[in-house]
Coordinates of C-alpha atoms in Angstrom, one line a residue:
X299 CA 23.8 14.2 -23.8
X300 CA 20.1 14.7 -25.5
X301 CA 20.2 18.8 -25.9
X302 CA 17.6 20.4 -27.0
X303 CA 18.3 23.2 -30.1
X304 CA 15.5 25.6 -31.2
X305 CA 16.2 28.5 -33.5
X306 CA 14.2 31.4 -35.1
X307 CA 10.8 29.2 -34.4
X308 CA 7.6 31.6 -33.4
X309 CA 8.8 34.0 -30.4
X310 CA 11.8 31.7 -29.8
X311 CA 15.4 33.2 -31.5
X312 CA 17.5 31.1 -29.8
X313 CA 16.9 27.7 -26.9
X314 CA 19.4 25.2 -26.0
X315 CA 19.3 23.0 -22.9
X316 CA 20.1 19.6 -21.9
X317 CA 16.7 17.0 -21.2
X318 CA 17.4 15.9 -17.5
X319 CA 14.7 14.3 -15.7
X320 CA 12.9 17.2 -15.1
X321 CA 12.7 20.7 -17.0
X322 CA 10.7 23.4 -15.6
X323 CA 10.0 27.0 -18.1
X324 CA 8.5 29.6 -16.7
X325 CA 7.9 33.1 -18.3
X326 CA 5.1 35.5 -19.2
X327 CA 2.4 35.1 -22.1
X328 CA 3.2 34.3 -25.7
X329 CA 7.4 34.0 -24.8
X330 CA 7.4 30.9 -26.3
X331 CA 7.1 28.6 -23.3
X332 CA 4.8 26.2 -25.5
X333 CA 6.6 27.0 -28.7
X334 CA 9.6 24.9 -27.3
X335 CA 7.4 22.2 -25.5
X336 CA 6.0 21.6 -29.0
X337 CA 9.4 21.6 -30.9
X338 CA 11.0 19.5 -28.3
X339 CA 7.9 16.8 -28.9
X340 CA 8.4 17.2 -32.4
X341 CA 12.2 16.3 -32.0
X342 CA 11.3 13.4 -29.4
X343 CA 8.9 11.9 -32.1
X344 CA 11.4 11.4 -34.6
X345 CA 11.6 7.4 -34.1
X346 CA 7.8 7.5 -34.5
X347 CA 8.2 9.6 -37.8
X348 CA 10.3 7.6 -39.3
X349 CA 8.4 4.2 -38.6
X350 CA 5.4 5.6 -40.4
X351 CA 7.1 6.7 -43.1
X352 CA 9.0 3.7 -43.7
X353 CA 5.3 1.8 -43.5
X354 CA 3.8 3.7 -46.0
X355 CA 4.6 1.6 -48.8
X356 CA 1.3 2.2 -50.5
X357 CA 2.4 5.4 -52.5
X358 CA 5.4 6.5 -53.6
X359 CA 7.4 3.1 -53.6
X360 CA 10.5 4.6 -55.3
X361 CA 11.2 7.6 -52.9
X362 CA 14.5 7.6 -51.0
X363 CA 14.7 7.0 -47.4
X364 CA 15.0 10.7 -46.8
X365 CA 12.2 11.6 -49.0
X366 CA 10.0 9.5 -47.7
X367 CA 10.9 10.6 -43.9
X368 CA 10.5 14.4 -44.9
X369 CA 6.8 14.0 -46.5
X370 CA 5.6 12.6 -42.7
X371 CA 7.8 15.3 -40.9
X372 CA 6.4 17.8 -43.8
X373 CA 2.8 17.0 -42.1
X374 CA 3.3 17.0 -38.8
X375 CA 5.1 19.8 -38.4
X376 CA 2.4 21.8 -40.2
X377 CA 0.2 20.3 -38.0
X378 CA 1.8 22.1 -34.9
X379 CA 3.1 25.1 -36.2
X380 CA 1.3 27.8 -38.1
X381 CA 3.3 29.5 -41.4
X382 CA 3.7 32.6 -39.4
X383 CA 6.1 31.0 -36.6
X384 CA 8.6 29.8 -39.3
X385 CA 11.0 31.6 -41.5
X386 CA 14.1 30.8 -43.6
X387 CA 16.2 30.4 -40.4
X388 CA 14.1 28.3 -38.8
X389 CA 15.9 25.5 -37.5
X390 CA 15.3 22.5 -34.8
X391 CA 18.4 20.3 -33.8
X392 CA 18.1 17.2 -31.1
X393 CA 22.0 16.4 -30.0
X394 CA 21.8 12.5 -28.7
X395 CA 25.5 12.4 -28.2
X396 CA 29.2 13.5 -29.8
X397 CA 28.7 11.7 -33.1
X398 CA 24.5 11.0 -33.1
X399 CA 22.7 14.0 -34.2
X400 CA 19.9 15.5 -36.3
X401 CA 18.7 19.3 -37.6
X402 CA 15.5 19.9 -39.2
X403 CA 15.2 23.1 -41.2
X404 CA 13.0 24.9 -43.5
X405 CA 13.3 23.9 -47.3
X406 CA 10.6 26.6 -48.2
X407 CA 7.5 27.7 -47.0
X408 CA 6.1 24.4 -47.5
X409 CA 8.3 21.9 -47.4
X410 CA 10.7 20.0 -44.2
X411 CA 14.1 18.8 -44.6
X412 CA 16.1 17.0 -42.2
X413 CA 19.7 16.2 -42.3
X414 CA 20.8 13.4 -40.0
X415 CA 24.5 12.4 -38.7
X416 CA 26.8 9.6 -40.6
X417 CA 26.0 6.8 -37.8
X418 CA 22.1 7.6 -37.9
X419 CA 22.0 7.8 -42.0
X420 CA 23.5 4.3 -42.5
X421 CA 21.5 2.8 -39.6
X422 CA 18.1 3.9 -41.4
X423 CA 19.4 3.6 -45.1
X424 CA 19.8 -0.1 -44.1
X425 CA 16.4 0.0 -42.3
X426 CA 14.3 1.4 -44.8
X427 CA 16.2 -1.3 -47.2
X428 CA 14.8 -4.4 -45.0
X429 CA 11.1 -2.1 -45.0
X430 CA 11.4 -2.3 -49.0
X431 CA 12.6 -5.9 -49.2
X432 CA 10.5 -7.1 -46.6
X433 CA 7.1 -5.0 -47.1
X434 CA 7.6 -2.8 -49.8
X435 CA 8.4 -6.0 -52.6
X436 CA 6.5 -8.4 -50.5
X437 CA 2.9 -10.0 -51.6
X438 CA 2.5 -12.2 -49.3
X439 CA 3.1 -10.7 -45.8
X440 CA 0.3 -10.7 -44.0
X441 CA -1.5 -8.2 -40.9
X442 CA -0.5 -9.8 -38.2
X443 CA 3.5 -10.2 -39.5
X444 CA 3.5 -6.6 -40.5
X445 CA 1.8 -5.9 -37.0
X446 CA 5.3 -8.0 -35.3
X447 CA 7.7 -6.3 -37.4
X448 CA 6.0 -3.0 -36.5
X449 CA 6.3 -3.4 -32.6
X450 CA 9.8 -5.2 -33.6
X451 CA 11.1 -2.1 -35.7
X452 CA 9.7 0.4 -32.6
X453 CA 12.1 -1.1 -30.0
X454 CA 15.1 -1.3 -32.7
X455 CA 14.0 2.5 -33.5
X456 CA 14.2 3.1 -29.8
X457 CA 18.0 1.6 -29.8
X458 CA 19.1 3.7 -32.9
X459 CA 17.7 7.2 -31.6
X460 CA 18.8 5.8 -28.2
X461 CA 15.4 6.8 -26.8
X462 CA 13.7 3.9 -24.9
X463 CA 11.1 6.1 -24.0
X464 CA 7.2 6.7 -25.1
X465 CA 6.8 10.7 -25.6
X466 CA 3.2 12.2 -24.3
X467 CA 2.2 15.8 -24.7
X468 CA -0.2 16.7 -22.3
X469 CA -2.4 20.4 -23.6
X470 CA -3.4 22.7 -21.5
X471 CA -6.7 22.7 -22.3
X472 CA -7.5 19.4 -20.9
X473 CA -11.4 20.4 -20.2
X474 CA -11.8 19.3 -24.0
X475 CA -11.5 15.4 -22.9
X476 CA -14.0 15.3 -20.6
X477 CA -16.5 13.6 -22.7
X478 CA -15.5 10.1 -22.4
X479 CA -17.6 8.7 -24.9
X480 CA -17.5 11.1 -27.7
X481 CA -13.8 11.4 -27.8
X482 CA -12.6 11.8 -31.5
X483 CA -9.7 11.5 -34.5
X484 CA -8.9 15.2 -35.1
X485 CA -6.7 17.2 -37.4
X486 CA -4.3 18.2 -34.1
X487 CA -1.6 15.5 -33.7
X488 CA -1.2 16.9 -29.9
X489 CA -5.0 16.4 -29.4
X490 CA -5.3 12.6 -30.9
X491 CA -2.3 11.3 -29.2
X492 CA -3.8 12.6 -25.6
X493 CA -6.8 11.1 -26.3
X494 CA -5.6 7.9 -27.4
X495 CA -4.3 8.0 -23.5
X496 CA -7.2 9.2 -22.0
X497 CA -9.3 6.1 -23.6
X498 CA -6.9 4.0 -22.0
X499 CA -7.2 5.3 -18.4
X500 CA -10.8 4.8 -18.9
X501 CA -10.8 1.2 -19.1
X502 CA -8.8 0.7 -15.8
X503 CA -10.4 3.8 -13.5
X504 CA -13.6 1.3 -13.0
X505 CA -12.2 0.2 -10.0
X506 CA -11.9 2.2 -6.4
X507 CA -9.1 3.0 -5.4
X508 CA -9.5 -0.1 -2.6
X509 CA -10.0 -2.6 -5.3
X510 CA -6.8 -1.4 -6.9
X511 CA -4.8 -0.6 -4.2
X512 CA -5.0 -4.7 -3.9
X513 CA -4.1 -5.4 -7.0
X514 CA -0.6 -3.4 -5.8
X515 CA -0.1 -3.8 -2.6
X516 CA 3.4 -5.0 -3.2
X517 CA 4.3 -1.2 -4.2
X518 CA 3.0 0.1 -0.6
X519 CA 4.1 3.0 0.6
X520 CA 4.6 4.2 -3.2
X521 CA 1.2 3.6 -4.0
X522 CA -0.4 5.2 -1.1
X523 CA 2.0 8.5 -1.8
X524 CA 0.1 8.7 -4.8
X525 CA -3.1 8.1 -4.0
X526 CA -3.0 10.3 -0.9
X527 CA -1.7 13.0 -3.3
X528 CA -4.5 12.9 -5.7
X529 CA -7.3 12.7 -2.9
X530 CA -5.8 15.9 -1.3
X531 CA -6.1 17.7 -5.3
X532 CA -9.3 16.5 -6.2
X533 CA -10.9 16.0 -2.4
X534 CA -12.5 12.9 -3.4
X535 CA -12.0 9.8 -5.4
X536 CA -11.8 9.7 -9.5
X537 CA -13.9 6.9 -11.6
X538 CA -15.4 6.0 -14.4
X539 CA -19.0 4.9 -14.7
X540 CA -21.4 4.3 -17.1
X541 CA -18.7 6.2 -19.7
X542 CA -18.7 9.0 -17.4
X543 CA -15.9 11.0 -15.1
X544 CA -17.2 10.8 -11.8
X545 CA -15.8 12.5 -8.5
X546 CA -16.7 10.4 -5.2
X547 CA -16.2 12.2 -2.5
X548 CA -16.1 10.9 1.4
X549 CA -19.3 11.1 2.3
X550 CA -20.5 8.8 -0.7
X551 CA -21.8 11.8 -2.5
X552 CA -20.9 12.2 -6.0
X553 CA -20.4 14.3 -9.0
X554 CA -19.6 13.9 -12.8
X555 CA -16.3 15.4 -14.0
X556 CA -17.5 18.1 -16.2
X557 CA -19.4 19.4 -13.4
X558 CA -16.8 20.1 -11.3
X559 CA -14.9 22.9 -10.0
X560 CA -11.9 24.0 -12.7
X561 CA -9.5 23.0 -10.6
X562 CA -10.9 19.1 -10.6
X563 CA -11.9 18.9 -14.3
X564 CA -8.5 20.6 -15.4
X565 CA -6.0 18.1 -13.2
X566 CA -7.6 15.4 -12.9
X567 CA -6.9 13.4 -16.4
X568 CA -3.3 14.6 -15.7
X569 CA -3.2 12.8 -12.4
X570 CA -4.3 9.4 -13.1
X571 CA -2.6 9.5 -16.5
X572 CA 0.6 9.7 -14.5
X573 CA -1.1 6.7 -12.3
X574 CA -1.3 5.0 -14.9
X575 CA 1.6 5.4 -16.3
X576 CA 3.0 4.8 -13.1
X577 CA 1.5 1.7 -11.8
X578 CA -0.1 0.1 -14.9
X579 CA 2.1 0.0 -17.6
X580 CA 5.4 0.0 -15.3
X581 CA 7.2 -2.1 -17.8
X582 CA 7.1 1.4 -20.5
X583 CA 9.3 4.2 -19.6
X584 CA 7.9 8.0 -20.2
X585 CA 8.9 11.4 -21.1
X586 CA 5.9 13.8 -20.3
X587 CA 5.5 17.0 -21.7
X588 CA 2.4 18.7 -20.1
X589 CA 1.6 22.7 -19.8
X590 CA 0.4 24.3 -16.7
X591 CA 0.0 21.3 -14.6
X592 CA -0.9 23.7 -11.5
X593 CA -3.6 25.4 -13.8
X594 CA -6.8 26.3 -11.8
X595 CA -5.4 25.0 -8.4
X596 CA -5.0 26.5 -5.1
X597 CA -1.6 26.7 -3.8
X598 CA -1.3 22.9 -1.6
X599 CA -2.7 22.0 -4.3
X600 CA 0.0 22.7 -6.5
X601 CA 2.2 21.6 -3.9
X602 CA 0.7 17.9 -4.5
X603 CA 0.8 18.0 -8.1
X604 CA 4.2 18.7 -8.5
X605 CA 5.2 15.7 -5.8
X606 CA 3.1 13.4 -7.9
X607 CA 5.8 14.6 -10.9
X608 CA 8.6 14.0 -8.6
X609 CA 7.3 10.5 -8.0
X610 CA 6.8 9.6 -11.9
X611 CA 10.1 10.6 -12.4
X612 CA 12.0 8.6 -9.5
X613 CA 10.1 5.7 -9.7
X614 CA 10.8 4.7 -13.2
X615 CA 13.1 6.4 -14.0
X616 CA 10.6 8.8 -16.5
X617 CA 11.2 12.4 -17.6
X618 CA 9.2 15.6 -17.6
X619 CA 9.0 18.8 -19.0
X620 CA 6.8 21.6 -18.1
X621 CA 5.4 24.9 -18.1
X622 CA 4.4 27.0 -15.7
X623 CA 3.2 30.5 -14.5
X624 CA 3.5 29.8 -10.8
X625 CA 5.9 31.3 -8.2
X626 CA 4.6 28.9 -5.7
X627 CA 5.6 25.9 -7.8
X628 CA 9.2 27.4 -8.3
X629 CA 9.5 27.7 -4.5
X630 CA 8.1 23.9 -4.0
X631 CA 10.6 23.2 -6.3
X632 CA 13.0 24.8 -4.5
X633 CA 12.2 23.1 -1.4
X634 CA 12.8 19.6 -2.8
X635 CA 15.9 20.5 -4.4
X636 CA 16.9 21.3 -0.7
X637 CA 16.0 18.2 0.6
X638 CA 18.4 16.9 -2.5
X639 CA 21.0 19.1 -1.7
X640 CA 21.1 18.4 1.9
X641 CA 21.1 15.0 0.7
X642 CA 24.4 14.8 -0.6
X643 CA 26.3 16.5 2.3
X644 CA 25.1 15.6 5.7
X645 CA 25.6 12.5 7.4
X646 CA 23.8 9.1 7.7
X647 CA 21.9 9.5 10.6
X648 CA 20.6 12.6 9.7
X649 CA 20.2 11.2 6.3
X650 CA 17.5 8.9 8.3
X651 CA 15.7 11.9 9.8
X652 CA 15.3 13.8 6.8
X653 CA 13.6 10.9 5.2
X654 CA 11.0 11.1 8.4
X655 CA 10.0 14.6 7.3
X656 CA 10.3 14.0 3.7
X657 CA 9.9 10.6 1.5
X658 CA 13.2 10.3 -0.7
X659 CA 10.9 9.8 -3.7
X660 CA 10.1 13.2 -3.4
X661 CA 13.5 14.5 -3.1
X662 CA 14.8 16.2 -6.2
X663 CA 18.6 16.4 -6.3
X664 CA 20.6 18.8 -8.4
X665 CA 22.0 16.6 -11.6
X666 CA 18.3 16.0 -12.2
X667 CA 16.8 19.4 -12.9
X668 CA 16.6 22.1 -15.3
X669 CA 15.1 25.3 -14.7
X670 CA 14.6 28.5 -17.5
X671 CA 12.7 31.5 -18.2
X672 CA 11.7 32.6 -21.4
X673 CA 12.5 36.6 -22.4
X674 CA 13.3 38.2 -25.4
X675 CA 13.1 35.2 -27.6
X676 CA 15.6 32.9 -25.4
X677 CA 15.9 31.0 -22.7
X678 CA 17.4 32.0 -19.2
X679 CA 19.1 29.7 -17.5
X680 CA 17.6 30.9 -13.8
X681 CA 19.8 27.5 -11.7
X682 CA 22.2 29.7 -9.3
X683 CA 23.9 27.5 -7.2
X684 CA 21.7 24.5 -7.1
X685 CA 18.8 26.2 -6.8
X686 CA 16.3 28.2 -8.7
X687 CA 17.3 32.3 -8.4
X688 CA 14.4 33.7 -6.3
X689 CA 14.5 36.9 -8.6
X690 CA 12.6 34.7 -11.0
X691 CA 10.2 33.4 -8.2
X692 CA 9.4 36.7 -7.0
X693 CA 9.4 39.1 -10.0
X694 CA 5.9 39.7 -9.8
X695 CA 5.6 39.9 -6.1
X696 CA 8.9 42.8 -6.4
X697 CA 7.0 45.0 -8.9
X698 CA 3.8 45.3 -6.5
X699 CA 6.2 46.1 -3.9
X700 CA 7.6 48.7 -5.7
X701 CA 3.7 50.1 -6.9
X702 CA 2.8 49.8 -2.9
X703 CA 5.5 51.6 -1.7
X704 CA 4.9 54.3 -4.2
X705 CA 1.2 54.3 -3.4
X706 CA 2.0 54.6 0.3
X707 CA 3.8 58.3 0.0
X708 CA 0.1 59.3 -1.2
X709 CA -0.9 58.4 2.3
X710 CA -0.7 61.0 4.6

């Protein structure tokens, strides 16, 4: 199930939608588009909420479990939202199936509350229980057993919130991380937990893409659809040296990241954080939440960016959810969803064909996307018959038609 409910949050009245493997919003400027990426990440981060505030057994020892969830979810979600997006109807509720729910609403101007569903109360009344008996009571536990219990508790969190997946938000403005050695804590909880991923790309991207295309040679044809992908995008070969982005190009030339063109410096930390996520931590499952991944990039370009998506997602089994401004990355999408369509219908042989002309990784059939376009404070649903309605992919394109055509009776 997993649905999505946002109400009365910032420009968004009303969202609902279901979290399939990929989600696509489109929309002008300031319709909310990033308003329900950040809601939905608040709501995805619940199983990380809780965690920390059942650890924080410095302060506070006598607070209920609830209390103690809705000081952490009190903080973060001032963190993300400003006082002027809220109001007493604010409301955020994640759906994980008939009888596993939970709604976050506004208590007053400064203050969370959640209310969760009768199965997920008991199953964190009795966990926050074991946190007091086993931690909170405790003097003699020591690091390293609270460290277990901590990557313990995750994966039993992941089974109670029925969410085995790791939840990254990926900012628009990604020029920000380009300074690999002076990447710090900040205030924004978006910001800290995308660089907390970018310092972990750095330590594997000092390799070329040679050395580790050896180390996963078993993955073949995979591999090399990513790698060719990313070349075509950045026209050269991402690494890190001496705690610096570099760009190597073909002819052994290079450059360092931040002076690049905007289309390099703004895509390229997406790119290999989906490699990585990919191809180096294969055993952890993803759901990605990144804005504008075509931002700055020519339209092939865009073309190759959303593939790579394609390929995190049927690979692993991962999930994404994005942003976007561009019609050409609606009509890519289109194209795959095609492919899927055909897919389904016509017969082996041609089955075979297909696959000639297009990789089935890359092939996005209908159960596993979501399309919507943000207006008047909701979301359209803009899916017409298994594909994505072209009035939404060529809106813009209509209105200068309409301005030409008037301009053209001037012209005598």
């Amino acid at each position: 199930m997993h649905k999505i409910s946002i109400s009365s949050l910032g420009p968004i009245e009303n969202a609902e939608f279901d979290l399939k493997d990929i989600t696509i919003i489109t929309g002008s400027q300031a319709s909310g588009k990033s308003t329900i990426l950040k809601a939905t990440y608040f709501l995805l981060m619940m199983k990380d909420f809780v965690l920390q505030a059942f650890l924080d057994f410095e302060s506070k020892k006598n607070r209920t479990y609830l209390e103690a969830i809705e000081d952490v979810l009190t903080q973060e979600f001032f963190q993300l939202f400003d006082l002027c997006f809220i109001n007493k109807n604010t409301k955020l509720i994640y759906s994980i199936s008939n009888n596993k729910s939970y709604e976050i609403k506004i208590k007053n101007l400064k203050k969370i509350s959640i209310s969760f569903s009768y199965e997920l109360e008991n199953n964190l009344k009795e966990e926050y229980a074991f946190f007091k008996n086993t931690i909170h009571n405790s003097e003699d536990i020591g690091v390293s057993e609270i460290q277990t219990l901590v990557g313990t508790k995750y994966r039993q969190f992941q089974k109670i919130f029925d969410l085995d997946k790791d939840v990254v938000f990926i900012p628009a403005d990604r020029s920000q991380f380009l300074d690999v050695a002076n990447l710090s804590l900040k205030e924004d909880k978006i910001v800290n937990s995308f660089s907390y991923y970018i310092k972990l790309i750095t330590k594997r991207f000092v390799k070329s893409y040679i050395d580790l295309d050896k180390e996963f040679k078993n993955d073949g044809n995979l591999f090399a659809l990513t790698n060719d992908r990313i070349k075509n995008i950045l026209k050269g070969e991402f690494l890190v040296k001496q705690d610096k982005y570099k760009i190597v190009f073909n002819n052994g030339k290079e450059i360092d990241l931040a002076s690049a063109s905007s289309g390099q410096r703004e895509s390229s930390l997406v790119l290999h954080l989906l490699k990585f996520f990919m191809y180096y931590r294969e055993r952890i499952k993803y759901i990605v939440l990144c804005e504008e991944p075509e931002s700055h990039l020519y339209t092939d370009a865009q073309s190759k960016i959303l593939e790579l998506f394609v390929l995190f997602i049927n690979i692993k089994g991962n999930k994404v959810l994005i942003t976007t401004h561009s019609p050409y990355l609606l009509q890519k999408t289109n194209n795959l969803l095609y492919a899927g369509n055909l897919m389904e219908k016509i017969s082996i042989t041609k089955k075979e064909e297909l696959k000639k002309v297009l990789d089935e990784k890359l092939i996005i059939h209908p159960k596993q996307l979501n399309a919507f376009f943000t207006k008047d404070g909701k979301i359209i649903d803009v899916i017409e018959k298994d594909f994505i309605n072209y009035d939404y992919i060529d809106a813009t394109s209509d209105d200068e038609s309409d301005l030409h055509d008037k301009l053209v009776k001037f012209d005598d």
